[in-house]
Coordinates of C-alpha atoms in Angstrom, one line a residue:
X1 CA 98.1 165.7 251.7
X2 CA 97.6 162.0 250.4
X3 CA 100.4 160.2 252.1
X4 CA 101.6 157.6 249.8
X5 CA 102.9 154.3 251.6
X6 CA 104.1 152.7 248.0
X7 CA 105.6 154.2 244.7
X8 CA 103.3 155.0 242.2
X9 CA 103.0 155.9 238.6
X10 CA 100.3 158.1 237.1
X11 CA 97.9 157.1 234.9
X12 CA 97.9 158.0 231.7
X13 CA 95.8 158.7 228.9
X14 CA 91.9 159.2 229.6
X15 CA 92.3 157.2 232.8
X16 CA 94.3 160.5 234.3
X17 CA 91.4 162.2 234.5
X18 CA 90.3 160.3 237.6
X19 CA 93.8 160.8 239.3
X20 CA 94.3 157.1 238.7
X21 CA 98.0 155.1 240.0
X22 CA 99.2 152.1 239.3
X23 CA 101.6 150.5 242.0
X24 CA 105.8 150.3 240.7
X25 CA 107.1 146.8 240.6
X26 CA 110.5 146.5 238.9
X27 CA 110.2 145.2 235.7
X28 CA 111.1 141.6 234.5
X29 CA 111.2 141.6 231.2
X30 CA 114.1 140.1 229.2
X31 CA 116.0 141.6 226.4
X32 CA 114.1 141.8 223.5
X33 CA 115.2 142.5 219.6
X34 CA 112.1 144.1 219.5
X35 CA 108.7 145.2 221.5
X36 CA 106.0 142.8 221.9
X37 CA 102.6 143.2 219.8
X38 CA 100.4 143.7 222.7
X39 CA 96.5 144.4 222.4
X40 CA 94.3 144.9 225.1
X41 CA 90.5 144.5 224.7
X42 CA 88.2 146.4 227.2
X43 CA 84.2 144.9 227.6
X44 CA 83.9 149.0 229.4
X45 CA 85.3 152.2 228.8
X46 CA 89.0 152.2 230.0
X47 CA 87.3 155.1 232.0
X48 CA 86.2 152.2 234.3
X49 CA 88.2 151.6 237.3
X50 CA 89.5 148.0 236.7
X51 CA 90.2 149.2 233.4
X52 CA 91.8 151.8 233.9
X53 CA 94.5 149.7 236.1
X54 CA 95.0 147.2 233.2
X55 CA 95.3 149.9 230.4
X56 CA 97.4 152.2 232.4
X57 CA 99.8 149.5 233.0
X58 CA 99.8 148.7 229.4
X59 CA 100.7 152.6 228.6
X60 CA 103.5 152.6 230.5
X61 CA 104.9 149.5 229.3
X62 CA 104.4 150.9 226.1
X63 CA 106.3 154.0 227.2
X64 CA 109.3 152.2 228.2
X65 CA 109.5 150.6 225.4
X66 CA 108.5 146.8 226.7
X67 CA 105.6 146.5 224.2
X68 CA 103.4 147.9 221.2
X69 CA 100.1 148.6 222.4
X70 CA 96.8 148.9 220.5
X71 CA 93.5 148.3 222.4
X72 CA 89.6 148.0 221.9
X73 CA 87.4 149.3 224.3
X74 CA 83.5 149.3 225.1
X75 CA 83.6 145.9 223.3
X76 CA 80.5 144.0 224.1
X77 CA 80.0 140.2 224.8
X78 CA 78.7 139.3 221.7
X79 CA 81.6 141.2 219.9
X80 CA 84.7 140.2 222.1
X81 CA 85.1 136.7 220.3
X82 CA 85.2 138.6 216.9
X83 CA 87.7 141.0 218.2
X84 CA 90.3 138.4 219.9
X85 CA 90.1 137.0 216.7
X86 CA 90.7 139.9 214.5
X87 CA 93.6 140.6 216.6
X88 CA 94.7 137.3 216.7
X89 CA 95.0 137.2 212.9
X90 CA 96.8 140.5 212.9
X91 CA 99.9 139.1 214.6
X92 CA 99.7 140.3 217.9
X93 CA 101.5 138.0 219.7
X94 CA 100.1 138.7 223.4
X95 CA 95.9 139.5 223.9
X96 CA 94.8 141.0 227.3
X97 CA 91.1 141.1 228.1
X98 CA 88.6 139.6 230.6
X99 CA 86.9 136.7 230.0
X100 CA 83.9 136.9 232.9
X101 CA 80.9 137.4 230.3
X102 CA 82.3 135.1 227.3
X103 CA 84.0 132.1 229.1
X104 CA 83.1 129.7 227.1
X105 CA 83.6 131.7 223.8
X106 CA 87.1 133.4 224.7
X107 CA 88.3 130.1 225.6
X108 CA 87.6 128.5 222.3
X109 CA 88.9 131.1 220.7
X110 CA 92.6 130.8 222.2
X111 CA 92.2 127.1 221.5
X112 CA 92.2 128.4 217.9
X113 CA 94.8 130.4 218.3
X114 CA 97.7 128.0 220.0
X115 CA 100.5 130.1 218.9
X116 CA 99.1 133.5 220.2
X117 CA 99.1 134.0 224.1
X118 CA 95.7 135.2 225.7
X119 CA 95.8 136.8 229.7
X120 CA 91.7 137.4 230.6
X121 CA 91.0 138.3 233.9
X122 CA 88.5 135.4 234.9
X123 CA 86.8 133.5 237.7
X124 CA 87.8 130.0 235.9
X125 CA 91.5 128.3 235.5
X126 CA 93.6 128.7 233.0
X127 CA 93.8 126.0 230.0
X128 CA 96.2 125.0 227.7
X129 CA 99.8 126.2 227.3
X130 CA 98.7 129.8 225.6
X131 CA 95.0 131.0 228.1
X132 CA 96.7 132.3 231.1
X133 CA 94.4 134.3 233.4
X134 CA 94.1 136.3 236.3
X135 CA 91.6 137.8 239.3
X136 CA 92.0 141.2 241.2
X137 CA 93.5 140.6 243.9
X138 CA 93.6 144.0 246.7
X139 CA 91.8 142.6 249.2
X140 CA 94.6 142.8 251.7
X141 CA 94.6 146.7 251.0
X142 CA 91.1 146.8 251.2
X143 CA 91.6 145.2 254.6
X144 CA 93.9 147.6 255.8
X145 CA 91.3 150.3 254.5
X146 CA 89.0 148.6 256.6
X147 CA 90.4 149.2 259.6
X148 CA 90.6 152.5 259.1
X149 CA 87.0 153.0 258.5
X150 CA 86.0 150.5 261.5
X151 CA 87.6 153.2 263.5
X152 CA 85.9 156.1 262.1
X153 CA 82.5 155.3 262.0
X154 CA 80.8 157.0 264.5
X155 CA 77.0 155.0 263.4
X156 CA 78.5 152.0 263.6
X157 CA 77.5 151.4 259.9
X158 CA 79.2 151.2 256.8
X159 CA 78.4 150.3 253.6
X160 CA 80.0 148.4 250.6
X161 CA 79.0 148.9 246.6
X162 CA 80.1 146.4 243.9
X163 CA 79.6 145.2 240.5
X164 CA 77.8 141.8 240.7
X165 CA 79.0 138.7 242.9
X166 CA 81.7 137.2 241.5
X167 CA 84.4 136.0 243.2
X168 CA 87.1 138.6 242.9
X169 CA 84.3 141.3 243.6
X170 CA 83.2 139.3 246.6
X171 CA 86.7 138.6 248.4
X172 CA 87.7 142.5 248.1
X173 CA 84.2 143.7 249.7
X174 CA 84.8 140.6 252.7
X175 CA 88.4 141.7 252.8
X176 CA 87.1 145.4 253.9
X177 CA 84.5 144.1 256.3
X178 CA 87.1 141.9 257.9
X179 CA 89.0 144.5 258.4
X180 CA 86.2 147.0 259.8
X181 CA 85.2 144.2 262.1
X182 CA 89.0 143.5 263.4
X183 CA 88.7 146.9 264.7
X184 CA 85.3 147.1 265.7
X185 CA 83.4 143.9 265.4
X186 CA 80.0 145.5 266.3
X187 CA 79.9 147.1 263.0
X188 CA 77.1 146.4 260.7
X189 CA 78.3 146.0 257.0
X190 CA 76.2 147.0 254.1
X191 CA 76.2 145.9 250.5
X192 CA 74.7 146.3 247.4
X193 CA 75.3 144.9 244.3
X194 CA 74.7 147.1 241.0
X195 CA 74.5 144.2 238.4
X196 CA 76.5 145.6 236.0
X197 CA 80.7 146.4 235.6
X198 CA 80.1 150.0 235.1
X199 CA 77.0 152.4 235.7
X200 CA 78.3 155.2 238.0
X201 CA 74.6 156.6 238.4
X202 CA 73.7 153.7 239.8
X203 CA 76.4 153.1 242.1
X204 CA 75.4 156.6 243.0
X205 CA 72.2 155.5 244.1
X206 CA 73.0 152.6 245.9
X207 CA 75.1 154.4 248.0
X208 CA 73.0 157.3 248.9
X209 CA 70.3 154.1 249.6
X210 CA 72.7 152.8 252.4
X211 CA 73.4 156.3 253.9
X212 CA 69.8 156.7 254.3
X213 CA 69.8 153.4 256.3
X214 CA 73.1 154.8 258.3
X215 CA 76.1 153.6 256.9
X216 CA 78.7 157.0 257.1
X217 CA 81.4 155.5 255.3
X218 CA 80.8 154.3 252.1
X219 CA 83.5 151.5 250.4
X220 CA 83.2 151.8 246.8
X221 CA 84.4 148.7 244.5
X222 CA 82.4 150.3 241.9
X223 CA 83.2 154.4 240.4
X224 CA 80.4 156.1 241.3
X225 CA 79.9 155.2 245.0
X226 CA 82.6 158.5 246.1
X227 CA 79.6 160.7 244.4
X228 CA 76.9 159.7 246.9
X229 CA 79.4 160.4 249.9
X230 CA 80.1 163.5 248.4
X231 CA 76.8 164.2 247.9
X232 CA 75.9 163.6 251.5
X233 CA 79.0 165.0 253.4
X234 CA 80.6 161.5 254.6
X235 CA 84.1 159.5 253.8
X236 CA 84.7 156.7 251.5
X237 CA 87.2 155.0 250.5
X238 CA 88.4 154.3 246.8
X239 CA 89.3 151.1 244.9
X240 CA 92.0 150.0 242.8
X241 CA 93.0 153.3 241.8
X242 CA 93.4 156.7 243.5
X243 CA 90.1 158.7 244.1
X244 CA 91.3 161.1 246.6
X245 CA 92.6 163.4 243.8
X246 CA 89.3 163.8 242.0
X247 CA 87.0 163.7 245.9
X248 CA 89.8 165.2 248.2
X249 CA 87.7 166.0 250.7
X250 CA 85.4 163.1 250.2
X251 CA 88.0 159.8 249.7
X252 CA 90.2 159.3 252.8
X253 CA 91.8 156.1 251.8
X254 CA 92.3 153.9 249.0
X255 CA 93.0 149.8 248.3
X256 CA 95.1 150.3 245.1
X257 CA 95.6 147.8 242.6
X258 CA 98.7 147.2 240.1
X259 CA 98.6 145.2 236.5
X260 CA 102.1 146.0 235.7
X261 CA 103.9 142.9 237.8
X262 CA 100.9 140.2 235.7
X263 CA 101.9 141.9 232.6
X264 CA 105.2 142.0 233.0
X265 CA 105.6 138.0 233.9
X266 CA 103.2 137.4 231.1
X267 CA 105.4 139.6 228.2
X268 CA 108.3 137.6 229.9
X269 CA 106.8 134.6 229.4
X270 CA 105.2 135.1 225.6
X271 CA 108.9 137.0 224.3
X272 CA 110.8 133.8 225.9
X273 CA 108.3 131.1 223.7
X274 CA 107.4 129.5 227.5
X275 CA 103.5 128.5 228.0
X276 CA 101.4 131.4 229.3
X277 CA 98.7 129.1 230.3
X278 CA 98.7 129.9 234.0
X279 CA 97.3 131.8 236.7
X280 CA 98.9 135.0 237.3
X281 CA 96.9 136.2 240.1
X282 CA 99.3 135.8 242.7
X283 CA 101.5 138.2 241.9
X284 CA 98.7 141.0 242.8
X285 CA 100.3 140.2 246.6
X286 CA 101.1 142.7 248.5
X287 CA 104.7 141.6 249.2
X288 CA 105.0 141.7 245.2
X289 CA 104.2 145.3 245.0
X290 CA 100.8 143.9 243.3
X291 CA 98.6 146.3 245.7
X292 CA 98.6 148.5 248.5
X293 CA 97.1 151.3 250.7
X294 CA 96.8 154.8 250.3
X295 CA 95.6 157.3 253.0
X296 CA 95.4 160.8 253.8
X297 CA 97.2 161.6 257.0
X298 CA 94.9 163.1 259.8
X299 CA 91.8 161.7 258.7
X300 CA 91.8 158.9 260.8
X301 CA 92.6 158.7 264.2
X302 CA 96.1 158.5 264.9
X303 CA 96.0 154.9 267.4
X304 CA 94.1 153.6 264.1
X305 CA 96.7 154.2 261.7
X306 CA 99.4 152.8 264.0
X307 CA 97.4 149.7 264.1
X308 CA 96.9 149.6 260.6
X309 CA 100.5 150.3 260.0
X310 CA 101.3 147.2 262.3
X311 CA 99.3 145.1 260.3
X312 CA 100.5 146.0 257.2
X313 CA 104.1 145.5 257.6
X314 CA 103.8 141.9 258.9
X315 CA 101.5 141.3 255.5
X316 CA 104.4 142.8 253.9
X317 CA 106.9 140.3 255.4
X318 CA 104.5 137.2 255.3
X319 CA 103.4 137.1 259.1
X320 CA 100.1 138.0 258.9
X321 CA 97.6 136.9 256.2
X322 CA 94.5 138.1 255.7
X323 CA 91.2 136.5 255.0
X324 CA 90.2 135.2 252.0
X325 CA 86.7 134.6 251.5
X326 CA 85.0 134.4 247.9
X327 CA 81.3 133.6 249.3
X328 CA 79.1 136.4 248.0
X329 CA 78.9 139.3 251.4
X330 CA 75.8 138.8 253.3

């Protein structure tokens, strides 16, 4: 069985299909006469992993009565202005997207709209008092997963997938070769880069490229990666949600991600009138309940897991921090 090291909530809605978690944080949100007008604006599918994480956490708000949600999704670049307008104009007081492909654009748009908050996950720094934004930050579980894997590999090769080399993709993939190489620092490490947010075929094929070049463990930042292991009979390990539901024999460990503590400062902040034009990133810690690991027990080697476990808990209690490194993986 998956042995579960944090609590979780399901995902809901389409999401659920994948077995997908997001990480419980308590909530902060103040009394409110009424739920905030939330929208959420996906560029993918909220199929997609990242996603997934965002609009699960949004569901559950909405569930608990914290917000009224609406959301967009499979909105292209060339469209997402338009939209964050449109809802902008409708009254919804607090807009969640990502800015990575329309910078420039989504940022003029919040300027136009001083009274309406925006949160966009983005690589740049937030602006104003209403353009807060954050990055995905589970690299420490991703670490931790690491570790695990540096263990296990018995080719001495493992290989990363990812979107395209932006900062947040980058320190996650680093943070699990850090870890492999903490373990076993004769590892080779390889990575490919799909150029695109979400194309599970091709992930696909990257991967099975780097098992044919030897890697036997397989991290995937990108959905699509767990079907080449699959495919080929060897472990992977999962990213931001919970893959080992949908590969269980396939997906030995995942870096989990959690929305829920961003959103919830951010709805605190917007229902109270305070600025929202911050970064919010740092609350995707670990020791804010913002991500953690996930692992099947008896998969890897006992020693490993102790070592792991070690490691873990002094992240937990500030004592140990892991690398942070944005520089594209060699």
């Amino acid at each position: 069985m998956t042995r579960l090291l944090i609590n979780r909530r399901r995902l809901l809605g389409t999401g659920a299909a994948l077995g997908a978690t997001t990480l419980f944080a308590p909530s902060i949100l103040r009394a409110q006469t009424a739920p905030l007008k939330v929208a959420g604006i996906h560029a993918s599918p909220v199929e997609n992993t990242w996603n997934s994480v965002l609009h699960a956490a949004m569901v559950a708000a909405k569930e608990d009565g914290s917000i009224e949600y609406v959301f967009s999704e499979g909105v292209s670049g060339t469209d997402y202005p338009r939209v964050m307008r449109e809802y902008a104009e409708a009254g919804h007081t607090l807009i969640v997207g990502e800015s990575y492909a329309v910078e420039r654009e989504a940022r003029t748009v919040a300027g136009d709209y001083p009274d309406t908050a925006f949160l966009m996950g983005s690589s740049g720094e937030a602006a104003g008092d209403n353009f807060g934004v954050f990055g995905t930050w589970n690299w420490e579980a991703a670490y931790l997963c690491g570790m695990l894997a540096g263990a296990m590999t018995e080719t001495g090769t493992v290989g990363s997938v990812g979107a395209i080399p932006i900062p947040e993709v980058n320190m996650l993939i680093n943070g699990f070769a850090d870890g492999v190489r903490a373990v076993n620092p004769d590892v080779k490490h390889l990575v490919s880069f799909i150029g695109t947010f979400f194309d599970p075929p091709k992930a696909r094929e990257a991967g099975l490229a780097q098992i044919d070049s030897g890697a036997d463990i397989l991290f995937g930042e990108r959905i699509g990666t767990a079907d080449a292991a699959k495919e080929r009979g060897i472990k992977a390990v999962g990213s931001m949600i919970d893959y080992t539901p949908r590969y269980p024999d396939t997906v030995f460990a995942n870096a989990l991600w959690s929305f829920r503590p961003l959103l919830d400062a951010a709805v605190a902040d917007a229902s109270a009138g305070n600025p929202t034009g911050k970064n919010y990133t740092p609350l995707s810690l670990m020791k804010d309940g913002g991500n953690d690991i996930a692992y099947v027990e008896g998969v890897a080697p006992a020693d490993a897991v102790a070592k792991m476990e070690e490691v873990r808990a002094a992240i937990k209690a500030g004592e140990f921090d892991v690398p942070r490194n944005f520089d594209e993986p060699a």
